[in-house]
Amino acid sequence: MTTYVLDANVFIAAKNNHYGFDFCRAFWDWLDLAHAAGTVFSVEKVYDELIERDDDLSAWCRDRRPLFLALAADDVRAVARVNRWSNDSTDYDPAAKAEFADAADSFLVAQALAGGHTVVTHERISDGRKRIKIPNAAAAHGVPWCTPFHMLRVERARFVLDGVA
């Protein structure tokens, strides 16, 4: 069974665009069901970012604190490994390395590495020096990653209206 850890941008884009709480509640219900089945999670650092927003999404997250994985000992070692990779890399500017270490991104990749999870993000691999993208860091550590749409297809999520022909 594949387990997924979701980037903050998955939640934010869902709320703001494709799956707003006001018109596509099925997406959010699916996340609840997938989490209950042990398939979908995120990480504590993403939770910290999302609850700062003080909106419908932050309220949704507060009501689902167990969805966001806390750091375990193996995760801490993986964070150190991911940040060491970032610091040692000659592909990124120093500011990009500092931002990556401070943001949830390094924790997301590290916890996926330690837990054998697939990272879900809207980001794409980039050859830019000014920002370390999650897919770049994931690929450097052999961590699988995908878009939310790929995850939904693989997991056969269905958002269907009953009784509509």
mmCIF file of C-alpha atoms in Angstrom:
data_model
loop_
_atom_site.group_PDB
_atom_site.id
_atom_site.type_symbol
_atom_site.label_atom_id
_atom_site.label_comp_id
_atom_site.label_asym_id
_atom_site.label_seq_id
_atom_site.Cartn_x
_atom_site.Cartn_y
_atom_site.Cartn_z
ATOM 1 C CA MET A 1 0.000 0.000 0.000
ATOM 2 C CA THR A 2 1.315 3.424 -0.927
ATOM 3 C CA THR A 3 1.179 6.069 1.763
ATOM 4 C CA TYR A 4 1.280 9.733 0.843
ATOM 5 C CA VAL A 5 2.447 12.877 2.632
ATOM 6 C CA LEU A 6 0.920 16.056 1.255
ATOM 7 C CA ASP A 7 2.654 19.388 0.757
ATOM 8 C CA ALA A 8 0.957 22.555 2.006
ATOM 9 C CA ASN A 9 0.352 23.637 -1.583
ATOM 10 C CA VAL A 10 -1.938 20.641 -2.110
ATOM 11 C CA PHE A 11 -4.280 21.837 0.625
ATOM 12 C CA ILE A 12 -4.048 25.507 -0.351
ATOM 13 C CA ALA A 13 -4.644 24.961 -4.073
ATOM 14 C CA ALA A 14 -7.522 22.584 -3.307
ATOM 15 C CA LYS A 15 -9.214 25.169 -1.098
ATOM 16 C CA ASN A 16 -8.591 28.105 -3.425
ATOM 17 C CA ASN A 17 -9.159 26.420 -6.772
ATOM 18 C CA HIS A 18 -10.221 22.882 -7.625
ATOM 19 C CA TYR A 19 -11.944 21.637 -4.473
ATOM 20 C CA GLY A 20 -13.250 24.620 -2.529
ATOM 21 C CA PHE A 21 -15.088 23.764 0.672
ATOM 22 C CA ASP A 22 -18.170 25.477 -0.733
ATOM 23 C CA PHE A 23 -18.558 23.368 -3.880
ATOM 24 C CA CYS A 24 -16.498 20.167 -3.670
ATOM 25 C CA ARG A 25 -16.827 18.779 -0.173
ATOM 26 C CA ALA A 26 -16.179 15.300 -1.600
ATOM 27 C CA PHE A 27 -12.447 15.985 -1.889
ATOM 28 C CA TRP A 28 -12.185 16.826 1.800
ATOM 29 C CA ASP A 29 -14.325 13.825 2.732
ATOM 30 C CA TRP A 30 -12.027 11.643 0.620
ATOM 31 C CA LEU A 31 -8.983 12.973 2.514
ATOM 32 C CA ASP A 32 -10.697 12.016 5.786
ATOM 33 C CA LEU A 33 -11.452 8.517 4.487
ATOM 34 C CA ALA A 34 -7.970 8.042 3.034
ATOM 35 C CA HIS A 35 -6.391 9.173 6.294
ATOM 36 C CA ALA A 36 -8.606 6.796 8.295
ATOM 37 C CA ALA A 37 -7.441 4.011 5.953
ATOM 38 C CA GLY A 38 -3.795 4.906 6.656
ATOM 39 C CA THR A 39 -3.103 6.191 3.153
ATOM 40 C CA VAL A 40 -2.924 9.994 3.408
ATOM 41 C CA PHE A 41 -0.982 12.143 5.859
ATOM 42 C CA SER A 42 0.995 15.314 5.995
ATOM 43 C CA VAL A 43 3.620 16.493 8.464
ATOM 44 C CA GLU A 44 3.613 18.688 11.540
ATOM 45 C CA LYS A 45 5.551 21.497 9.824
ATOM 46 C CA VAL A 46 2.870 21.701 7.122
ATOM 47 C CA TYR A 47 0.247 21.871 9.871
ATOM 48 C CA ASP A 48 2.144 24.762 11.461
ATOM 49 C CA GLU A 49 2.144 26.634 8.133
ATOM 50 C CA LEU A 50 -1.537 26.016 7.439
ATOM 51 C CA ILE A 51 -2.959 26.989 10.823
ATOM 52 C CA GLU A 52 -1.295 30.418 10.596
ATOM 53 C CA ARG A 53 -3.709 31.326 7.796
ATOM 54 C CA ASP A 54 -6.734 31.743 10.097
ATOM 55 C CA ASP A 55 -9.290 30.689 7.467
ATOM 56 C CA ASP A 56 -11.541 27.721 6.640
ATOM 57 C CA LEU A 57 -8.494 25.628 5.826
ATOM 58 C CA SER A 58 -6.786 26.326 9.144
ATOM 59 C CA ALA A 59 -9.999 25.382 10.965
ATOM 60 C CA TRP A 60 -10.225 22.165 8.930
ATOM 61 C CA CYS A 61 -6.616 21.326 9.829
ATOM 62 C CA ARG A 62 -7.105 22.051 13.531
ATOM 63 C CA ASP A 63 -9.988 19.561 13.543
ATOM 64 C CA ARG A 64 -7.714 16.931 11.983
ATOM 65 C CA ARG A 65 -4.475 17.243 13.945
ATOM 66 C CA PRO A 66 -3.753 13.453 13.782
ATOM 67 C CA LEU A 67 -3.502 13.710 9.978
ATOM 68 C CA PHE A 68 -0.219 15.608 10.465
ATOM 69 C CA LEU A 69 2.666 13.356 11.516
ATOM 70 C CA ALA A 70 4.881 14.491 14.392
ATOM 71 C CA LEU A 71 8.638 14.046 14.168
ATOM 72 C CA ALA A 72 9.954 10.692 15.331
ATOM 73 C CA ALA A 73 13.600 9.808 15.980
ATOM 74 C CA ASP A 74 14.081 8.349 12.481
ATOM 75 C CA ASP A 75 12.571 11.515 11.018
ATOM 76 C CA VAL A 76 15.060 13.727 12.877
ATOM 77 C CA ARG A 77 17.961 11.745 11.431
ATOM 78 C CA ALA A 78 16.404 12.005 7.965
ATOM 79 C CA VAL A 79 15.974 15.799 8.356
ATOM 80 C CA ALA A 80 19.680 16.038 9.142
ATOM 81 C CA ARG A 81 20.479 13.932 6.064
ATOM 82 C CA VAL A 82 18.267 15.999 3.750
ATOM 83 C CA ASN A 83 19.634 19.292 5.068
ATOM 84 C CA ARG A 84 23.219 18.014 4.784
ATOM 85 C CA TRP A 85 22.509 17.200 1.126
ATOM 86 C CA SER A 86 21.123 20.708 0.635
ATOM 87 C CA ASN A 87 24.077 22.387 2.346
ATOM 88 C CA ASP A 88 26.627 20.318 0.409
ATOM 89 C CA SER A 89 24.979 20.922 -2.950
ATOM 90 C CA THR A 90 26.649 23.285 -5.393
ATOM 91 C CA ASP A 91 23.399 23.548 -7.383
ATOM 92 C CA TYR A 92 21.682 26.110 -5.132
ATOM 93 C CA ASP A 93 22.338 29.583 -3.785
ATOM 94 C CA PRO A 94 22.971 29.928 -0.027
ATOM 95 C CA ALA A 95 19.623 31.701 0.443
ATOM 96 C CA ALA A 96 17.820 28.780 -1.225
ATOM 97 C CA LYS A 97 19.535 26.352 1.141
ATOM 98 C CA ALA A 98 18.566 28.398 4.202
ATOM 99 C CA GLU A 99 14.962 28.740 3.047
ATOM 100 C CA PHE A 100 14.703 25.008 2.364
ATOM 101 C CA ALA A 101 16.016 24.114 5.826
ATOM 102 C CA ASP A 102 13.583 26.501 7.546
ATOM 103 C CA ALA A 103 10.494 25.603 5.538
ATOM 104 C CA ALA A 104 8.286 22.551 5.836
ATOM 105 C CA ASP A 105 9.743 21.279 2.551
ATOM 106 C CA SER A 106 12.850 19.678 4.076
ATOM 107 C CA PHE A 107 10.732 18.031 6.771
ATOM 108 C CA LEU A 108 8.232 16.742 4.224
ATOM 109 C CA VAL A 109 10.971 15.097 2.159
ATOM 110 C CA ALA A 110 12.754 13.787 5.260
ATOM 111 C CA GLN A 111 9.643 12.266 6.802
ATOM 112 C CA ALA A 112 8.773 10.670 3.469
ATOM 113 C CA LEU A 113 12.308 9.260 3.314
ATOM 114 C CA ALA A 114 12.169 7.894 6.868
ATOM 115 C CA GLY A 115 8.644 6.526 6.553
ATOM 116 C CA GLY A 116 8.756 5.185 2.998
ATOM 117 C CA HIS A 117 6.033 7.595 1.859
ATOM 118 C CA THR A 118 5.358 9.254 -1.486
ATOM 119 C CA VAL A 119 5.432 13.063 -1.457
ATOM 120 C CA VAL A 120 2.458 14.801 -3.072
ATOM 121 C CA THR A 121 3.041 18.334 -4.348
ATOM 122 C CA HIS A 122 2.126 20.707 -7.143
ATOM 123 C CA GLU A 123 5.808 21.581 -7.542
ATOM 124 C CA ARG A 124 7.852 20.350 -10.510
ATOM 125 C CA ILE A 125 11.532 19.565 -10.857
ATOM 126 C CA SER A 126 13.489 22.706 -11.640
ATOM 127 C CA ASP A 127 17.056 23.576 -12.530
ATOM 128 C CA GLY A 128 16.785 26.972 -10.822
ATOM 129 C CA ARG A 129 19.364 27.967 -8.208
ATOM 130 C CA LYS A 130 17.166 30.299 -6.172
ATOM 131 C CA ARG A 131 14.823 27.710 -4.659
ATOM 132 C CA ILE A 132 15.132 24.035 -3.839
ATOM 133 C CA LYS A 133 11.998 22.385 -5.138
ATOM 134 C CA ILE A 134 10.518 19.429 -3.267
ATOM 135 C CA PRO A 135 10.729 17.088 -6.296
ATOM 136 C CA ASN A 136 14.462 17.855 -6.666
ATOM 137 C CA ALA A 137 15.133 17.009 -3.030
ATOM 138 C CA ALA A 138 12.907 13.942 -3.195
ATOM 139 C CA ALA A 139 14.633 12.636 -6.334
ATOM 140 C CA ALA A 140 18.052 13.185 -4.767
ATOM 141 C CA HIS A 141 17.018 10.868 -1.921
ATOM 142 C CA GLY A 142 15.145 8.256 -3.930
ATOM 143 C CA VAL A 143 11.810 9.414 -2.502
ATOM 144 C CA PRO A 144 8.887 8.985 -4.907
ATOM 145 C CA TRP A 145 6.754 12.047 -5.569
ATOM 146 C CA CYS A 146 3.665 12.857 -7.605
ATOM 147 C CA THR A 147 1.006 15.471 -8.190
ATOM 148 C CA PRO A 148 -2.269 15.388 -6.273
ATOM 149 C CA PHE A 149 -4.092 14.477 -9.480
ATOM 150 C CA HIS A 150 -1.867 11.439 -9.962
ATOM 151 C CA MET A 151 -2.507 10.362 -6.365
ATOM 152 C CA LEU A 152 -6.269 10.735 -6.827
ATOM 153 C CA ARG A 153 -6.168 8.647 -10.015
ATOM 154 C CA VAL A 154 -3.987 5.920 -8.521
ATOM 155 C CA GLU A 155 -6.165 5.767 -5.409
ATOM 156 C CA ARG A 156 -9.312 5.769 -7.570
ATOM 157 C CA ALA A 157 -10.895 8.704 -5.792
ATOM 158 C CA ARG A 158 -14.391 9.357 -7.102
ATOM 159 C CA PHE A 159 -16.344 12.547 -6.592
ATOM 160 C CA VAL A 160 -19.712 11.555 -8.061
ATOM 161 C CA LEU A 161 -23.150 13.041 -7.500
ATOM 162 C CA ASP A 162 -25.710 10.400 -6.610
ATOM 163 C CA GLY A 163 -28.952 10.442 -8.561
ATOM 164 C CA VAL A 164 -27.679 12.665 -11.362
ATOM 165 C CA ALA A 165 -27.898 11.240 -14.863
#
